[in-house]
Amino acid sequence: MKPDSAFGIEYEATDPTLSFTAIRAKFDKWLAEQAEKAGASLISDARVDDLLIDNGKVRGIVAGQDKIPTDAVIACDGTTTGLARKAGLVEMLEPQSVSMGMKDVIELPAETIEERFGLEQGEGAANVFVGAPTDGVRGGGFLYTNKESIALGLVVGAEDVSAKKIPSHSLMEKLRNHPKIKRLVKNGKTVEYDAHMVPEAGPGMLSRPYTGGMLVAGDAAGHLLNNGYTFRGVDMAITAGIVAAETILESRRKKDYSAAGLQQYERRLRQEPSLSDMYRFKRVPKYLRNKRLYGVYPELICAAAEAVYRVDGTSKKKIFKELRGQTKGRVSTMVLIRDLLGGMRTF
């Protein structure tokens, strides 16, 4: 993928061949087929309602009227995980610990996508947005290309949207109609719409990701990276699922599914190189609750840039003085310094 930003953050991939997008509807079906070929039984029309617990150890699951005993359970039941709560690993999440993700998949011919994004055949584009698209609400936007479609979406703080009583669809509508976006999706057909709860609290949302007879992975365990300029969840969840499976296999070999025996799961997660950023940036979500990051500062930077680059026959201030002048009436020097220092410590 060759990223190219319409506005917001722009970055270049060092090796474009290592970047790709996957259509979940197709990928998930393929992955399920591989699991079945390896001997797994896939049951997609039943919901796990409860856990079988005996003396503090998970002994199986309850699905409707069926009680199914098992040696171990891997809970991957999403951000609002009922299974982790029933096992005593997490309390009800606070609103500020959850974000809401929304995404449109907009169908366009490959030739149109290549023309609008300035791409060669086989190349893609990725964009990250901050500021205007979220209407001052904590969060950001994204747009990336597939072969014959564009994925456009937002991730916003659930607490902020609720407190301001903003309908989620209105934020998406505003993003679609932004001048920089509207021309890119013109005449496109929305073929898919997704909404998803995001565990912004990260791995700290659980007291621990294991207990006797059960491991927790994916969104249910906060296995997500939010470092302020990118959200990553699917790859984190897949990796955590692999680590969980390897841990269960080792426990099966030792015939030990106790909490002490499964404790190695958390150690393995922390030692996994592809998950290291998830722990390194664990304090970022708390810092990102600063509402000035989504209103005051984007407006300040844009106003200063406009003043610096505008050619109108008047003399220009030095950039530092222009920036300083733009802060007046918007944010005090002490608050600005405190926010900068907080960001330096967090990132």
XYZ file of C-alpha atoms in Angstrom:
347
model
C 0.000 0.000 0.000
C 1.231 3.483 -0.829
C -0.404 5.838 1.670
C -1.272 9.340 0.457
C -3.219 11.678 2.719
C -6.061 13.893 1.517
C -5.749 15.804 4.773
C -4.588 14.904 8.253
C -1.563 12.678 8.765
C 0.586 11.507 5.870
C 3.203 8.788 6.044
C 5.131 6.603 3.632
C 5.444 2.834 3.904
C 9.070 1.679 3.788
C 8.007 -1.521 2.029
C 4.581 -1.141 0.370
C 4.390 -4.875 -0.367
C 3.968 -5.569 3.363
C 0.738 -3.548 3.604
C -2.633 -4.866 2.504
C -6.340 -4.742 3.254
C -8.618 -7.731 3.769
C -12.381 -7.901 3.352
C -13.578 -9.428 6.638
C -16.617 -11.122 5.114
C -14.277 -13.092 2.830
C -11.357 -13.471 5.238
C -13.475 -14.756 8.131
C -15.161 -17.352 5.902
C -11.775 -18.562 4.633
C -10.356 -18.724 8.179
C -13.355 -20.714 9.421
C -12.875 -23.174 6.568
C -9.222 -23.663 7.500
C -10.197 -24.335 11.113
C -12.755 -26.948 10.055
C -10.192 -28.624 7.788
C -7.900 -28.858 10.824
C -10.625 -30.651 12.804
C -12.519 -27.849 14.562
C -16.306 -27.848 14.792
C -17.845 -24.497 13.939
C -21.218 -23.637 15.478
C -22.316 -20.162 14.406
C -26.007 -20.210 15.317
C -25.668 -20.518 19.095
C -24.817 -17.971 21.789
C -22.773 -18.707 24.891
C -24.955 -17.449 27.751
C -23.002 -18.508 30.823
C -20.062 -20.407 32.251
C -20.003 -23.651 34.200
C -17.941 -22.793 37.268
C -16.976 -25.198 40.031
C -14.883 -24.102 43.018
C -13.792 -20.962 41.185
C -12.641 -22.840 38.069
C -14.336 -22.663 34.671
C -15.473 -26.135 33.689
C -17.463 -25.421 30.538
C -20.134 -23.242 28.935
C -23.896 -22.861 28.864
C -25.504 -22.252 25.465
C -29.259 -21.994 25.687
C -30.448 -25.229 27.333
C -27.175 -27.007 26.641
C -24.450 -27.382 29.264
C -21.165 -28.266 27.586
C -18.259 -29.343 29.810
C -14.718 -28.700 28.587
C -11.151 -28.577 29.858
C -10.668 -24.935 28.903
C -12.503 -21.967 27.410
C -11.019 -19.126 25.342
C -13.404 -16.179 25.677
C -13.436 -13.838 22.665
C -16.880 -12.335 23.151
C -16.097 -8.686 22.449
C -15.694 -5.434 24.342
C -18.699 -5.878 26.626
C -17.525 -9.413 27.489
C -20.075 -11.117 29.698
C -17.865 -14.176 30.143
C -14.941 -12.272 31.659
C -17.384 -10.547 34.016
C -18.923 -13.864 35.082
C -15.403 -15.173 35.752
C -14.678 -12.155 37.972
C -11.965 -10.707 35.718
C -13.617 -7.362 34.971
C -16.312 -5.083 36.334
C -18.703 -3.158 34.103
C -16.617 -0.827 31.927
C -16.796 2.901 32.482
C -18.159 4.915 29.505
C -14.827 6.711 29.010
C -13.137 3.327 28.509
C -15.141 2.550 25.381
C -15.148 4.069 21.905
C -17.540 3.533 19.031
C -16.297 2.634 15.581
C -18.325 3.152 12.407
C -17.393 2.219 8.865
C -18.902 2.409 5.385
C -17.628 0.208 2.572
C -18.253 2.186 -0.627
C -18.072 0.361 -3.935
C -16.249 2.063 -6.824
C -14.538 0.737 -9.965
C -10.805 0.117 -9.558
C -10.053 2.579 -12.371
C -11.981 5.342 -10.595
C -10.180 4.708 -7.299
C -6.781 4.782 -9.010
C -7.597 8.015 -10.813
C -8.948 9.857 -7.774
C -6.110 8.820 -5.461
C -3.333 9.100 -8.052
C -2.449 5.418 -7.825
C -0.783 2.944 -10.103
C -2.502 -0.389 -10.680
C -2.182 -2.539 -7.571
C -1.368 0.372 -5.267
C -3.545 1.571 -2.398
C -3.974 4.646 -0.239
C -4.499 5.123 3.502
C -5.621 8.312 5.240
C -6.013 9.308 8.879
C -8.114 12.334 9.904
C -8.304 14.462 13.015
C -10.308 17.595 13.794
C -13.202 18.609 11.557
C -14.607 15.140 10.747
C -15.450 14.423 14.409
C -17.067 17.813 15.068
C -14.902 18.360 18.152
C -15.787 14.953 19.608
C -12.886 12.874 20.897
C -11.764 10.565 18.112
C -10.630 10.506 14.495
C -11.417 9.269 11.017
C -9.900 6.968 8.435
C -10.163 6.173 4.757
C -8.374 3.382 2.943
C -8.769 1.787 -0.437
C -9.472 -1.796 -1.405
C -9.326 -3.118 -4.958
C -12.878 -2.103 -5.858
C -14.107 -0.264 -2.781
C -13.214 2.386 -0.222
C -13.502 1.952 3.558
C -14.504 5.207 5.259
C -15.080 5.498 8.975
C -14.764 7.114 12.379
C -13.788 6.062 15.877
C -15.252 8.387 18.520
C -15.521 8.421 22.300
C -18.774 6.751 23.328
C -19.008 8.926 26.443
C -18.689 12.156 24.440
C -21.275 11.134 21.850
C -23.694 10.143 24.594
C -23.150 13.292 26.688
C -23.631 15.570 23.671
C -26.552 13.463 22.393
C -25.026 13.288 18.924
C -26.521 10.600 16.641
C -23.656 8.522 15.292
C -25.087 8.604 11.767
C -24.850 12.417 11.755
C -21.073 12.248 12.301
C -20.715 9.806 9.418
C -22.889 11.999 7.224
C -20.711 15.003 8.012
C -17.581 13.012 7.178
C -19.019 11.841 3.837
C -19.865 15.435 2.927
C -16.529 16.940 3.898
C -15.097 18.660 0.786
C -11.962 16.519 0.876
C -13.974 13.315 1.142
C -17.020 14.025 -0.993
C -15.080 14.128 -4.252
C -13.301 10.843 -3.409
C -16.514 8.872 -2.788
C -18.667 10.573 -5.433
C -21.090 8.176 -7.179
C -19.962 5.356 -4.906
C -22.455 2.755 -3.666
C -22.473 1.871 0.039
C -22.494 -1.936 0.117
C -21.695 -2.482 3.786
C -22.090 -0.597 7.067
C -20.415 -1.676 10.299
C -20.533 -0.447 13.882
C -18.285 -1.770 16.610
C -17.585 -1.150 20.295
C -13.867 -0.512 20.848
C -12.135 -1.359 24.173
C -10.168 1.850 24.501
C -8.982 0.926 28.009
C -6.558 -1.615 26.509
C -5.192 -4.673 28.337
C -5.735 -2.874 31.648
C -9.486 -3.396 31.336
C -9.049 -6.852 32.921
C -7.464 -7.605 36.273
C -5.764 -10.438 34.375
C -6.542 -12.253 31.089
C -6.765 -15.728 32.633
C -8.373 -17.723 35.420
C -8.669 -21.396 36.165
C -10.001 -23.082 33.024
C -10.308 -19.924 30.907
C -8.293 -17.427 28.868
C -9.585 -14.149 27.420
C -8.442 -12.741 24.059
C -9.249 -10.062 21.505
C -11.552 -7.155 22.312
C -12.737 -8.984 25.432
C -9.221 -8.586 26.855
C -8.591 -5.105 25.478
C -6.142 -6.415 22.885
C -6.068 -3.237 20.840
C -3.479 -0.592 20.054
C -4.442 3.072 20.185
C -1.291 5.180 20.049
C -3.018 8.380 19.043
C -2.488 8.169 15.303
C -3.646 4.659 14.515
C -6.076 2.036 15.772
C -5.058 -1.597 15.391
C -7.267 -4.405 16.585
C -7.720 -7.282 14.147
C -4.043 -8.218 13.948
C -3.702 -7.892 17.731
C -6.711 -10.165 18.262
C -5.408 -12.779 15.812
C -1.994 -12.834 17.486
C -3.539 -13.042 20.958
C -5.741 -15.913 19.756
C -2.683 -17.810 18.518
C -0.901 -17.247 21.841
C -4.014 -18.423 23.699
C -4.208 -21.601 21.594
C -0.507 -22.327 22.159
C -0.989 -21.823 25.891
C -3.921 -24.270 25.975
C -1.923 -26.848 24.027
C 0.913 -26.560 26.542
C -1.562 -26.886 29.430
C -3.072 -29.907 27.747
C 0.358 -31.526 27.548
C 0.882 -30.888 31.261
C -2.773 -31.687 32.104
C -2.902 -28.494 34.116
C -5.659 -25.951 33.435
C -5.408 -24.224 36.796
C -4.954 -20.451 37.084
C -1.328 -21.061 38.035
C -0.863 -23.267 34.988
C -2.485 -20.742 32.633
C -0.570 -17.786 34.089
C 2.033 -18.266 31.360
C -0.511 -16.815 28.906
C -0.007 -13.260 30.143
C 3.770 -13.682 30.094
C 3.633 -14.981 26.519
C 1.474 -12.027 25.451
C 4.007 -9.549 26.841
C 6.883 -11.363 25.162
C 5.207 -11.425 21.731
C 7.029 -8.788 19.595
C 3.946 -7.907 17.530
C 2.025 -7.061 20.723
C 4.741 -4.971 22.401
C 3.274 -1.632 21.238
C -0.017 -2.558 22.890
C 1.687 -2.404 26.271
C 4.157 0.375 25.424
C 1.381 2.850 24.582
C -1.089 1.702 27.252
C -1.294 5.207 28.800
C -2.176 6.936 25.525
C -5.989 6.475 25.690
C -6.139 8.378 28.986
C -4.135 11.266 27.502
C -6.367 11.297 24.435
C -9.384 12.167 26.575
C -8.116 15.759 26.460
C -10.859 17.482 24.433
C -8.488 20.272 23.314
C -6.816 17.730 21.024
C -9.963 17.557 18.885
C -11.044 21.184 18.764
C -8.677 23.862 20.036
C -5.376 22.533 18.730
C -6.471 21.503 15.190
C -8.130 24.930 14.793
C -5.033 26.693 16.127
C -2.662 24.873 13.768
C -4.893 25.372 10.715
C -5.363 29.086 11.464
C -1.626 29.584 11.910
C -0.845 27.717 8.671
C -3.395 29.776 6.763
C -1.879 33.013 8.084
C 1.665 31.942 7.221
C 0.906 30.777 3.670
C -1.689 33.384 2.688
C -0.411 35.880 0.108
C -2.416 39.075 0.596
C 0.127 41.884 0.295
C 0.621 42.282 4.071
C 3.809 41.613 6.030
C 4.118 38.267 7.789
C 5.004 37.433 11.362
C 7.660 34.878 12.161
C 6.135 31.428 12.528
C 6.673 31.268 16.291
C 5.008 34.647 16.807
C 2.135 33.636 14.571
C 1.599 30.442 16.547
C 1.827 32.344 19.819
C -0.674 34.900 18.569
C -3.134 32.182 17.560
C -3.131 30.765 21.102
C -4.458 33.999 22.596
C -8.059 33.586 23.607
C -7.905 29.866 22.807
C -5.588 28.320 25.397
C -3.274 29.686 28.116
C 0.486 29.191 27.963
C 0.453 27.050 31.128
C -2.239 24.737 29.769
C -0.403 24.446 26.450
C 2.876 23.556 28.198
C 1.124 21.044 30.441
C -0.499 19.344 27.455
C 2.814 19.214 25.587
C 4.657 17.715 28.551
C 1.859 15.217 29.101
C 2.104 14.126 25.491
C 5.875 13.752 25.688
C 5.607 11.504 28.748
C 2.821 9.432 27.204
C 4.297 8.878 23.743
